[in-house]
Amino acid sequence: MADKTQKSAVDALAGRLFDGMTIMAGGFGLCGIPENLIAAIRESGTKGLTVVSNNCGVDGFGLGVLLESGQIKKMISSYVGENKLFEKLYLSGELELEFNPQGTLAERIRAGGAGIPAFFTKTGVGTLVAEGKEVREFDGEMYVMERGLVADLAIVKAWKGDAEGNLVYRKTARNFNPMMATAGKTTVVEVEQLVPVGRLDKDNIHTPGIYVDAIVAGAKYEKRIERVTTRPREEKASA
Amino acid sequence: MAWTREQMAARAALELRDGFYVNLGIGIPTLVANYIPDGMSVTLQSENGMLGMGPFPYEGEEDADLINAGKQTITELDSSSYFSSADSFAMIRGGHIALSILGGMQVSGKGDLANWMVPGKVVKGMGGAMDLVAGVKRVVVVMDHVEKSGAPKLLTACTLPLTGARVVDLLITDLGVFDINRGKSPLTLTALADGVTLDEIAAKTEARFEVAL
């Protein structure tokens, strides 16, 4: 068994960053994002990045910090609605943006990691998304061809992991992380809890260690919540 | 009187059936969850990767790892399950979700939907909307009948970039309900909001429609 643990996020990324590279970053909104690895990329100053991520964080947090530092050249995302700087940089032409439907993005990454160069989907047929792409009829319905997606580096956030790189995600923080772990030429993972090998339930490992090149216990987690929504305690009826 | 947001959500809830797996979009569609009839079993899917969405948490019990597709904190039920976004959209694309209720910017009489961007002005992105309209068995759109400017939103052809072509089954606005049937039959007005006249709705609708009240 390989020991893939690194002491810090900076150590985990050492030698794996270069200008102009493509990085996949796990997370949906601010949920399940690799906070410590994003901070380390910010610190590295690596620039000209193409970042594949469902969103681009919010102003001042998550991937938003790499927008502020001007390190991102292009985003491949499905939704950027919560980030004013993103919208401004895009509309002024300073940032390239490729919109992918969320499910198409998820499947492109899954396919990329699974060695599938392309697939056909109904999603986006008859819209801007299908322009310039092959559209083919199967069983009387039209489908558009989408390409599998791989990246130079995937940065992933899991809840628990071990030195082998076996990972377990928690609740909806799983989102894009498992597919991205498979689709990076190099995959670096941060976890909230680095546990001794043998401690994870082998029948319930979400990402097997084969996909992971380096793993680090995150130094600190802010785990900011984008929209706190609650119900009053008096009200027992379902909201 | 036009319908309120709550009344539109209540009307949309009439589309629910026992045993349905349902995806609700952001905004008015989210309110539909408040109108699930007692005794009806409806399972809500959140496309980021969850089946069986529970209500909002009590204050102090929010969990940063547990959010819906609108990034709101939610809770789980005993029957809930979590999965990746790839699995989630396999469910959607594979036709396993019975009903999708989502918002709209424009709808055409042929069932086209536009709800993800206004070129040069509003850049939000489609999120999961394109996948939902392409893959879910029945698609219901809930939106205001006209723009704030008064311009119609139910058009002969959408002027905004499409989310999907010929994908809308039913449209609920604050003025009435239209059967669209993905353009396979003529656009048909089937209900009017209380106090709304045929003349009013005709004046505020660009698309040609039939009436079967």
CSV table of C-alpha atoms in Angstrom, one decimal:
chain,number,residue,atom,x,y,z
A,1,MET,CA,0.0,0.0,0.0
A,2,ALA,CA,1.2,3.4,-0.9
A,3,ASP,CA,1.2,6.2,1.7
A,4,LYS,CA,-0.2,9.1,-0.2
A,5,THR,CA,-0.4,11.5,2.8
A,6,GLN,CA,1.1,14.9,2.6
A,7,LYS,CA,1.7,17.3,5.5
A,8,SER,CA,0.0,20.4,4.0
A,9,ALA,CA,-2.1,21.5,1.0
A,10,VAL,CA,0.9,23.3,-0.3
A,11,ASP,CA,3.0,20.1,-0.1
A,12,ALA,CA,0.3,18.1,-1.7
A,13,LEU,CA,0.3,20.4,-4.7
A,14,ALA,CA,4.1,20.8,-4.9
A,15,GLY,CA,5.3,20.1,-8.5
A,16,ARG,CA,1.8,19.6,-9.8
A,17,LEU,CA,1.0,23.2,-10.7
A,18,PHE,CA,1.9,25.1,-13.9
A,19,ASP,CA,0.6,28.1,-15.7
A,20,GLY,CA,-2.1,27.5,-18.3
A,21,MET,CA,-3.2,24.2,-16.8
A,22,THR,CA,-6.7,22.8,-16.5
A,23,ILE,CA,-8.0,22.2,-13.0
A,24,MET,CA,-11.2,20.5,-11.9
A,25,ALA,CA,-12.5,21.7,-8.6
A,26,GLY,CA,-15.2,19.7,-6.7
A,27,GLY,CA,-18.1,21.3,-4.9
A,28,PHE,CA,-21.6,22.7,-5.6
A,29,GLY,CA,-21.8,26.3,-4.6
A,30,LEU,CA,-19.8,26.4,-1.4
A,31,CYS,CA,-20.8,22.9,-0.4
A,32,GLY,CA,-18.0,20.3,-0.6
A,33,ILE,CA,-15.3,22.6,-1.9
A,34,PRO,CA,-11.6,22.0,-1.4
A,35,GLU,CA,-11.0,25.1,0.7
A,36,ASN,CA,-7.4,24.4,1.7
A,37,LEU,CA,-6.3,23.4,-1.8
A,38,ILE,CA,-7.9,26.5,-3.4
A,39,ALA,CA,-6.0,28.6,-0.8
A,40,ALA,CA,-2.8,26.9,-1.7
A,41,ILE,CA,-3.4,27.5,-5.4
A,42,ARG,CA,-4.0,31.2,-4.6
A,43,GLU,CA,-0.7,31.2,-2.7
A,44,SER,CA,1.1,29.6,-5.6
A,45,GLY,CA,0.3,32.4,-8.0
A,46,THR,CA,-0.2,29.8,-10.8
A,47,LYS,CA,-2.1,31.6,-13.5
A,48,GLY,CA,-3.9,31.3,-16.9
A,49,LEU,CA,-6.0,28.6,-15.3
A,50,THR,CA,-8.9,26.9,-17.0
A,51,VAL,CA,-11.1,25.8,-14.1
A,52,VAL,CA,-13.9,23.2,-14.4
A,53,SER,CA,-16.4,23.5,-11.6
A,54,ASN,CA,-20.1,23.7,-11.4
A,55,ASN,CA,-20.0,27.2,-9.9
A,56,CYS,CA,-17.2,29.7,-9.2
A,57,GLY,CA,-17.7,30.2,-5.5
A,58,VAL,CA,-19.0,33.5,-4.3
A,59,ASP,CA,-17.4,36.9,-4.1
A,60,GLY,CA,-14.4,36.5,-1.7
A,61,PHE,CA,-14.8,32.7,-0.9
A,62,GLY,CA,-14.2,29.4,-2.7
A,63,LEU,CA,-13.0,29.7,-6.2
A,64,GLY,CA,-14.1,33.4,-6.1
A,65,VAL,CA,-10.6,34.1,-4.5
A,66,LEU,CA,-8.9,32.9,-7.7
A,67,LEU,CA,-11.1,35.2,-9.7
A,68,GLU,CA,-10.1,38.1,-7.6
A,69,SER,CA,-6.4,37.3,-7.9
A,70,GLY,CA,-6.8,37.1,-11.7
A,71,GLN,CA,-5.5,33.6,-11.9
A,72,ILE,CA,-8.4,32.2,-13.8
A,73,LYS,CA,-8.5,32.6,-17.6
A,74,LYS,CA,-11.5,30.4,-18.4
A,75,MET,CA,-14.3,28.7,-16.5
A,76,ILE,CA,-16.3,25.7,-17.5
A,77,SER,CA,-19.4,25.8,-15.3
A,78,SER,CA,-23.2,25.4,-15.3
A,79,TYR,CA,-24.2,28.3,-13.1
A,80,VAL,CA,-22.5,31.5,-12.0
A,81,GLY,CA,-25.5,33.4,-10.6
A,82,GLU,CA,-24.1,34.0,-7.1
A,83,ASN,CA,-20.9,35.7,-8.1
A,84,LYS,CA,-21.0,39.4,-9.1
A,85,LEU,CA,-17.3,39.6,-10.0
A,86,PHE,CA,-17.7,36.6,-12.2
A,87,GLU,CA,-20.5,38.2,-14.1
A,88,LYS,CA,-18.6,41.5,-14.4
A,89,LEU,CA,-15.4,39.8,-15.7
A,90,TYR,CA,-17.3,37.8,-18.2
A,91,LEU,CA,-19.4,40.6,-19.5
A,92,SER,CA,-16.3,42.8,-19.9
A,93,GLY,CA,-14.5,40.0,-21.8
A,94,GLU,CA,-11.8,39.5,-19.2
A,95,LEU,CA,-12.9,36.0,-18.4
A,96,GLU,CA,-13.8,33.2,-20.9
A,97,LEU,CA,-16.8,31.1,-20.0
A,98,GLU,CA,-18.1,27.8,-21.4
A,99,PHE,CA,-21.5,27.1,-20.1
A,100,ASN,CA,-22.4,23.4,-19.8
A,101,PRO,CA,-25.7,22.0,-18.6
A,102,GLN,CA,-25.1,20.7,-15.1
A,103,GLY,CA,-25.9,17.1,-16.0
A,104,THR,CA,-23.8,17.3,-19.1
A,105,LEU,CA,-20.9,18.7,-17.1
A,106,ALA,CA,-21.2,15.8,-14.6
A,107,GLU,CA,-21.4,13.2,-17.3
A,108,ARG,CA,-18.5,14.7,-19.3
A,109,ILE,CA,-16.3,14.4,-16.2
A,110,ARG,CA,-17.6,10.9,-15.4
A,111,ALA,CA,-17.0,9.9,-19.1
A,112,GLY,CA,-13.5,11.4,-19.1
A,113,GLY,CA,-12.5,9.5,-16.0
A,114,ALA,CA,-13.9,6.3,-17.5
A,115,GLY,CA,-12.1,6.5,-20.8
A,116,ILE,CA,-15.2,7.4,-22.8
A,117,PRO,CA,-14.3,10.1,-25.3
A,118,ALA,CA,-17.8,11.2,-26.2
A,119,PHE,CA,-21.5,10.4,-25.6
A,120,PHE,CA,-24.9,11.4,-26.8
A,121,THR,CA,-27.5,13.2,-24.7
A,122,LYS,CA,-30.9,14.8,-25.3
A,123,THR,CA,-29.9,17.7,-23.1
A,124,GLY,CA,-29.4,20.9,-25.0
A,125,VAL,CA,-30.7,19.8,-28.4
A,126,GLY,CA,-32.2,22.8,-30.2
A,127,THR,CA,-30.3,25.3,-27.9
A,128,LEU,CA,-27.0,27.3,-28.1
A,129,VAL,CA,-25.4,24.3,-26.3
A,130,ALA,CA,-25.7,22.1,-29.3
A,131,GLU,CA,-24.3,24.6,-31.8
A,132,GLY,CA,-21.3,23.3,-33.7
A,133,LYS,CA,-21.8,19.8,-32.3
A,134,GLU,CA,-22.9,16.6,-34.0
A,135,VAL,CA,-26.6,15.9,-33.6
A,136,ARG,CA,-27.8,12.4,-34.3
A,137,GLU,CA,-31.1,10.6,-34.3
A,138,PHE,CA,-31.5,7.5,-32.1
A,139,ASP,CA,-34.8,5.7,-31.9
A,140,GLY,CA,-36.7,8.7,-33.3
A,141,GLU,CA,-35.2,11.2,-30.9
A,142,MET,CA,-32.4,13.8,-31.4
A,143,TYR,CA,-29.3,13.7,-29.3
A,144,VAL,CA,-26.2,15.9,-29.2
A,145,MET,CA,-22.7,14.6,-28.9
A,146,GLU,CA,-20.7,15.8,-25.9
A,147,ARG,CA,-17.0,15.1,-25.2
A,148,GLY,CA,-15.6,13.4,-22.2
A,149,LEU,CA,-13.5,15.8,-20.1
A,150,VAL,CA,-10.2,15.3,-18.3
A,151,ALA,CA,-8.0,17.8,-16.5
A,152,ASP,CA,-4.4,18.2,-15.6
A,153,LEU,CA,-5.3,18.3,-12.0
A,154,ALA,CA,-8.4,17.5,-9.9
A,155,ILE,CA,-8.8,19.0,-6.5
A,156,VAL,CA,-11.3,17.1,-4.4
A,157,LYS,CA,-12.9,17.5,-1.0
A,158,ALA,CA,-14.0,14.4,1.0
A,159,TRP,CA,-15.2,13.9,4.5
A,160,LYS,CA,-13.0,11.0,5.5
A,161,GLY,CA,-10.0,9.4,3.8
A,162,ASP,CA,-7.0,7.2,4.5
A,163,ALA,CA,-3.4,7.0,3.4
A,164,GLU,CA,-4.3,4.7,0.5
A,165,GLY,CA,-6.6,7.5,-0.8
A,166,ASN,CA,-9.9,5.7,-0.1
A,167,LEU,CA,-12.6,8.4,0.3
A,168,VAL,CA,-16.0,8.8,1.9
A,169,TYR,CA,-18.1,11.9,1.2
A,170,ARG,CA,-20.8,13.3,3.5
A,171,LYS,CA,-24.3,14.2,2.4
A,172,THR,CA,-24.7,16.6,-0.5
A,173,ALA,CA,-21.0,17.6,-0.2
A,174,ARG,CA,-20.4,14.6,-2.5
A,175,ASN,CA,-21.8,16.4,-5.6
A,176,PHE,CA,-19.0,16.6,-8.3
A,177,ASN,CA,-16.2,15.3,-6.2
A,178,PRO,CA,-16.3,11.6,-7.0
A,179,MET,CA,-16.3,12.1,-10.8
A,180,MET,CA,-13.6,14.7,-10.6
A,181,ALA,CA,-11.4,12.3,-8.6
A,182,THR,CA,-11.4,10.0,-11.6
A,183,ALA,CA,-10.9,12.6,-14.3
A,184,GLY,CA,-7.7,14.3,-13.1
A,185,LYS,CA,-4.4,13.2,-14.7
A,186,THR,CA,-3.3,14.0,-11.1
A,187,THR,CA,-5.8,14.0,-8.2
A,188,VAL,CA,-5.2,15.7,-4.9
A,189,VAL,CA,-7.7,15.3,-2.1
A,190,GLU,CA,-8.3,17.1,1.1
A,191,VAL,CA,-10.3,15.5,3.9
A,192,GLU,CA,-11.7,16.7,7.2
A,193,GLN,CA,-10.7,13.5,8.9
A,194,LEU,CA,-7.6,11.5,7.8
A,195,VAL,CA,-8.2,8.1,9.5
A,196,PRO,CA,-5.9,5.1,9.9
A,197,VAL,CA,-6.0,2.6,7.0
A,198,GLY,CA,-8.5,-0.2,7.8
A,199,ARG,CA,-10.9,2.2,9.7
A,200,LEU,CA,-13.2,2.9,6.7
A,201,ASP,CA,-15.9,0.4,5.9
A,202,LYS,CA,-14.7,-1.3,2.8
A,203,ASP,CA,-18.2,-1.8,1.5
A,204,ASN,CA,-18.9,1.9,1.7
A,205,ILE,CA,-16.0,3.6,0.1
A,206,HIS,CA,-17.2,6.1,-2.4
A,207,THR,CA,-13.9,6.7,-4.2
A,208,PRO,CA,-11.3,3.9,-4.2
A,209,GLY,CA,-7.7,5.0,-3.6
A,210,ILE,CA,-6.5,4.1,-7.2
A,211,TYR,CA,-7.8,7.5,-8.3
A,212,VAL,CA,-5.9,9.5,-5.7
A,213,ASP,CA,-2.3,10.7,-5.9
A,214,ALA,CA,-2.0,12.8,-2.8
A,215,ILE,CA,-4.2,13.3,0.3
A,216,VAL,CA,-4.0,15.8,3.1
A,217,ALA,CA,-6.0,16.6,6.2
A,218,GLY,CA,-7.3,20.1,5.7
A,219,ALA,CA,-5.7,22.5,8.2
A,220,LYS,CA,-8.9,24.3,8.8
A,221,TYR,CA,-12.5,24.4,7.5
A,222,GLU,CA,-14.7,27.4,7.4
A,223,LYS,CA,-17.5,25.5,5.6
A,224,ARG,CA,-19.4,28.7,4.9
A,225,ILE,CA,-23.1,28.4,4.1
A,226,GLU,CA,-24.4,30.3,1.1
A,227,ARG,CA,-28.0,30.5,2.1
A,228,VAL,CA,-29.0,29.8,5.7
A,229,THR,CA,-32.7,28.9,5.6
A,230,THR,CA,-34.4,27.7,8.8
A,231,ARG,CA,-37.9,27.1,10.1
A,232,PRO,CA,-39.3,28.4,13.5
A,233,ARG,CA,-39.1,25.8,16.3
A,234,GLU,CA,-42.8,26.3,17.2
A,235,GLU,CA,-43.9,25.2,13.8
A,236,LYS,CA,-43.9,21.4,13.8
A,237,ALA,CA,-45.7,21.1,10.5
A,238,SER,CA,-43.5,20.3,7.5
A,239,ALA,CA,-42.2,23.4,5.8
B,1,MET,CA,-57.3,39.6,-9.5
B,2,ALA,CA,-54.2,37.7,-10.7
B,3,TRP,CA,-53.0,34.7,-8.6
B,4,THR,CA,-50.4,35.3,-6.0
B,5,ARG,CA,-47.2,33.3,-5.9
B,6,GLU,CA,-48.8,31.1,-3.2
B,7,GLN,CA,-51.8,30.5,-5.4
B,8,MET,CA,-49.7,29.7,-8.4
B,9,ALA,CA,-47.8,27.2,-6.3
B,10,ALA,CA,-51.0,25.7,-5.0
B,11,ARG,CA,-52.2,25.3,-8.6
B,12,ALA,CA,-48.9,23.6,-9.6
B,13,ALA,CA,-49.4,21.2,-6.7
B,14,LEU,CA,-52.5,19.8,-8.4
B,15,GLU,CA,-50.0,18.2,-10.9
B,16,LEU,CA,-48.6,16.0,-8.1
B,17,ARG,CA,-49.6,12.4,-7.8
B,18,ASP,CA,-49.1,9.8,-5.1
B,19,GLY,CA,-45.7,8.1,-5.5
B,20,PHE,CA,-44.2,10.7,-7.7
B,21,TYR,CA,-40.5,11.6,-7.6
B,22,VAL,CA,-40.4,15.3,-8.3
B,23,ASN,CA,-37.8,18.0,-8.9
B,24,LEU,CA,-38.8,21.5,-7.9
B,25,GLY,CA,-36.9,24.5,-9.3
B,26,ILE,CA,-35.9,27.7,-7.5
B,27,GLY,CA,-38.5,30.4,-6.6
B,28,ILE,CA,-42.2,29.8,-6.9
B,29,PRO,CA,-41.7,26.0,-7.7
B,30,THR,CA,-40.0,25.6,-4.3
B,31,LEU,CA,-43.2,26.7,-2.7
B,32,VAL,CA,-45.1,23.8,-4.2
B,33,ALA,CA,-43.6,21.6,-1.5
B,34,ASN,CA,-45.9,23.4,1.0
B,35,TYR,CA,-49.0,22.2,-0.9
B,36,ILE,CA,-48.4,18.5,-1.1
B,37,PRO,CA,-51.8,17.1,0.0
B,38,ASP,CA,-51.9,15.3,3.3
B,39,GLY,CA,-51.5,11.5,2.8
B,40,MET,CA,-49.9,11.9,-0.6
B,41,SER,CA,-46.4,10.5,-0.9
B,42,VAL,CA,-44.2,12.7,-3.0
B,43,THR,CA,-40.4,12.4,-2.9
B,44,LEU,CA,-38.4,15.5,-3.7
B,45,GLN,CA,-35.2,15.2,-5.7
B,46,SER,CA,-32.4,17.8,-5.4
B,47,GLU,CA,-30.2,17.6,-8.4
B,48,ASN,CA,-27.0,18.3,-6.6
B,49,GLY,CA,-27.4,14.7,-5.3
B,50,MET,CA,-30.2,13.9,-2.9
B,51,LEU,CA,-33.6,12.1,-2.9
B,52,GLY,CA,-36.0,12.8,-0.1
B,53,MET,CA,-35.5,16.4,0.8
B,54,GLY,CA,-36.8,17.3,4.2
B,55,PRO,CA,-37.9,20.8,5.5
B,56,PHE,CA,-35.6,23.6,6.4
B,57,PRO,CA,-33.6,22.9,9.6
B,58,TYR,CA,-34.4,24.5,13.0
B,59,GLU,CA,-32.2,27.5,13.7
B,60,GLY,CA,-28.8,26.4,14.9
B,61,GLU,CA,-29.1,23.0,13.3
B,62,GLU,CA,-28.0,24.0,9.8
B,63,ASP,CA,-25.5,21.6,8.2
B,64,ALA,CA,-23.1,23.1,5.6
B,65,ASP,CA,-22.9,19.6,4.0
B,66,LEU,CA,-26.7,19.5,3.4
B,67,ILE,CA,-28.1,21.9,0.9
B,68,ASN,CA,-30.6,21.9,-1.9
B,69,ALA,CA,-30.0,22.9,-5.5
B,70,GLY,CA,-30.9,26.5,-4.5
B,71,LYS,CA,-28.0,26.3,-2.0
B,72,GLN,CA,-30.4,26.6,0.9
B,73,THR,CA,-29.9,24.5,4.0
B,74,ILE,CA,-32.3,21.6,4.3
B,75,THR,CA,-32.8,18.4,6.3
B,76,GLU,CA,-32.9,14.7,5.5
B,77,LEU,CA,-35.7,12.2,6.1
B,78,ASP,CA,-35.5,8.6,7.2
B,79,SER,CA,-36.0,7.6,3.6
B,80,SER,CA,-33.4,10.0,2.1
B,81,SER,CA,-30.4,9.0,0.0
B,82,TYR,CA,-27.3,10.8,-1.2
B,83,PHE,CA,-25.5,10.3,-4.5
B,84,SER,CA,-23.1,12.1,-6.9
B,85,SER,CA,-24.3,14.7,-9.3
B,86,ALA,CA,-23.5,12.2,-12.2
B,87,ASP,CA,-25.9,9.7,-10.6
B,88,SER,CA,-28.4,12.5,-10.0
B,89,PHE,CA,-28.5,13.5,-13.6
B,90,ALA,CA,-28.6,9.8,-14.7
B,91,MET,CA,-31.8,9.7,-12.8
B,92,ILE,CA,-33.1,12.9,-14.5
B,93,ARG,CA,-31.8,12.1,-18.0
B,94,GLY,CA,-32.9,8.5,-17.8
B,95,GLY,CA,-36.5,9.5,-17.3
B,96,HIS,CA,-36.8,8.3,-13.7
B,97,ILE,CA,-38.2,11.6,-12.4
B,98,ALA,CA,-42.0,12.0,-13.0
B,99,LEU,CA,-42.4,15.7,-12.8
B,100,SER,CA,-40.3,18.8,-13.0
B,101,ILE,CA,-41.7,22.2,-12.0
B,102,LEU,CA,-39.6,25.2,-12.9
B,103,GLY,CA,-39.6,28.9,-13.5
B,104,GLY,CA,-39.4,30.6,-16.9
B,105,MET,CA,-38.5,33.9,-18.6
B,106,GLN,CA,-40.3,33.1,-21.8
B,107,VAL,CA,-42.4,30.2,-23.1
B,108,SER,CA,-43.6,29.7,-26.7
B,109,GLY,CA,-46.8,28.3,-27.9
B,110,LYS,CA,-44.9,25.3,-29.3
B,111,GLY,CA,-43.6,24.5,-25.8
B,112,ASP,CA,-40.1,26.1,-26.1
B,113,LEU,CA,-38.7,27.4,-22.8
B,114,ALA,CA,-36.1,30.1,-22.1
B,115,ASN,CA,-35.0,30.6,-18.6
B,116,TRP,CA,-31.2,30.8,-18.3
B,117,MET,CA,-29.8,34.0,-19.8
B,118,VAL,CA,-30.5,37.4,-21.2
B,119,PRO,CA,-27.6,38.0,-23.7
B,120,GLY,CA,-25.3,40.9,-22.6
B,121,LYS,CA,-27.4,41.5,-19.4
B,122,VAL,CA,-28.1,38.5,-17.1
B,123,VAL,CA,-25.5,35.8,-17.1
B,124,LYS,CA,-26.7,33.1,-14.7
B,125,GLY,CA,-26.3,29.8,-16.5
B,126,MET,CA,-28.7,27.0,-17.0
B,127,GLY,CA,-27.7,24.9,-14.0
B,128,GLY,CA,-29.7,21.7,-14.3
B,129,ALA,CA,-32.6,23.2,-16.2
B,130,MET,CA,-31.6,21.9,-19.6
B,131,ASP,CA,-31.2,18.4,-18.3
B,132,LEU,CA,-34.5,18.5,-16.4
B,133,VAL,CA,-36.6,19.6,-19.4
B,134,ALA,CA,-34.8,17.1,-21.7
B,135,GLY,CA,-35.2,14.1,-19.4
B,136,VAL,CA,-38.2,14.5,-17.0
B,137,LYS,CA,-41.4,12.9,-18.1
B,138,ARG,CA,-43.7,15.9,-17.5
B,139,VAL,CA,-42.5,19.5,-17.4
B,140,VAL,CA,-44.6,22.3,-15.8
B,141,VAL,CA,-43.5,25.9,-16.0
B,142,VAL,CA,-44.7,28.5,-13.4
B,143,MET,CA,-44.0,32.2,-14.3
B,144,ASP,CA,-45.6,35.6,-14.3
B,145,HIS,CA,-47.7,36.2,-17.4
B,146,VAL,CA,-45.9,39.4,-18.5
B,147,GLU,CA,-42.6,41.1,-17.8
B,148,LYS,CA,-42.4,44.0,-15.3
B,149,SER,CA,-42.5,46.2,-18.4
B,150,GLY,CA,-45.8,44.6,-19.4
B,151,ALA,CA,-44.3,42.8,-22.4
B,152,PRO,CA,-45.8,39.3,-23.0
B,153,LYS,CA,-43.8,36.2,-22.0
B,154,LEU,CA,-46.0,33.7,-23.7
B,155,LEU,CA,-44.8,34.2,-27.2
B,156,THR,CA,-45.1,32.7,-30.7
B,157,ALA,CA,-41.4,32.1,-30.6
B,158,CYS,CA,-39.0,32.8,-27.7
B,159,THR,CA,-36.5,35.7,-28.3
B,160,LEU,CA,-34.1,34.6,-25.5
B,161,PRO,CA,-31.7,31.6,-25.8
B,162,LEU,CA,-33.7,28.4,-25.3
B,163,THR,CA,-33.4,26.1,-22.4
B,164,GLY,CA,-35.2,23.4,-24.4
B,165,ALA,CA,-37.2,23.2,-27.6
B,166,ARG,CA,-40.7,21.6,-27.4
B,167,VAL,CA,-40.3,20.6,-23.8
B,168,VAL,CA,-43.1,22.3,-21.8
B,169,ASP,CA,-46.3,20.3,-21.0
B,170,LEU,CA,-48.2,22.8,-18.9
B,171,LEU,CA,-47.8,26.5,-18.2
B,172,ILE,CA,-49.2,28.2,-15.0
B,173,THR,CA,-49.0,32.0,-14.9
B,174,ASP,CA,-50.6,34.5,-12.5
B,175,LEU,CA,-53.4,34.9,-15.0
B,176,GLY,CA,-54.2,31.3,-16.0
B,177,VAL,CA,-53.3,27.8,-17.0
B,178,PHE,CA,-52.3,26.7,-20.5
B,179,ASP,CA,-52.0,23.2,-21.9
B,180,ILE,CA,-49.0,23.1,-24.2
B,181,ASN,CA,-48.3,19.4,-24.6
B,182,ARG,CA,-44.9,20.0,-26.0
B,183,GLY,CA,-46.4,21.6,-29.1
B,184,LYS,CA,-48.1,18.3,-30.2
B,185,SER,CA,-51.5,20.0,-29.9
B,186,PRO,CA,-52.6,23.6,-30.1
B,187,LEU,CA,-51.8,25.9,-27.2
B,188,THR,CA,-55.0,25.9,-25.1
B,189,LEU,CA,-56.1,28.1,-22.2
B,190,THR,CA,-57.7,25.7,-19.6
B,191,ALA,CA,-58.2,27.9,-16.6
B,192,LEU,CA,-58.4,31.6,-15.7
B,193,ALA,CA,-57.3,33.2,-12.4
B,194,ASP,CA,-60.2,34.6,-10.4
B,195,GLY,CA,-61.5,37.8,-11.9
B,196,VAL,CA,-59.2,37.6,-15.0
B,197,THR,CA,-61.1,38.0,-18.2
B,198,LEU,CA,-60.4,36.4,-21.6
B,199,ASP,CA,-59.9,39.8,-23.0
B,200,GLU,CA,-57.2,40.7,-20.5
B,201,ILE,CA,-55.3,37.4,-21.0
B,202,ALA,CA,-55.6,37.7,-24.8
B,203,ALA,CA,-54.2,41.3,-24.7
B,204,LYS,CA,-51.2,40.1,-22.6
B,205,THR,CA,-50.4,37.0,-24.7
B,206,GLU,CA,-48.5,37.1,-28.0
B,207,ALA,CA,-48.9,33.4,-28.9
B,208,ARG,CA,-52.2,32.3,-30.5
B,209,PHE,CA,-54.2,30.0,-28.2
B,210,GLU,CA,-57.5,28.1,-28.1
B,211,VAL,CA,-59.9,28.3,-25.2
B,212,ALA,CA,-61.3,25.3,-23.3
B,213,LEU,CA,-62.3,26.6,-19.9
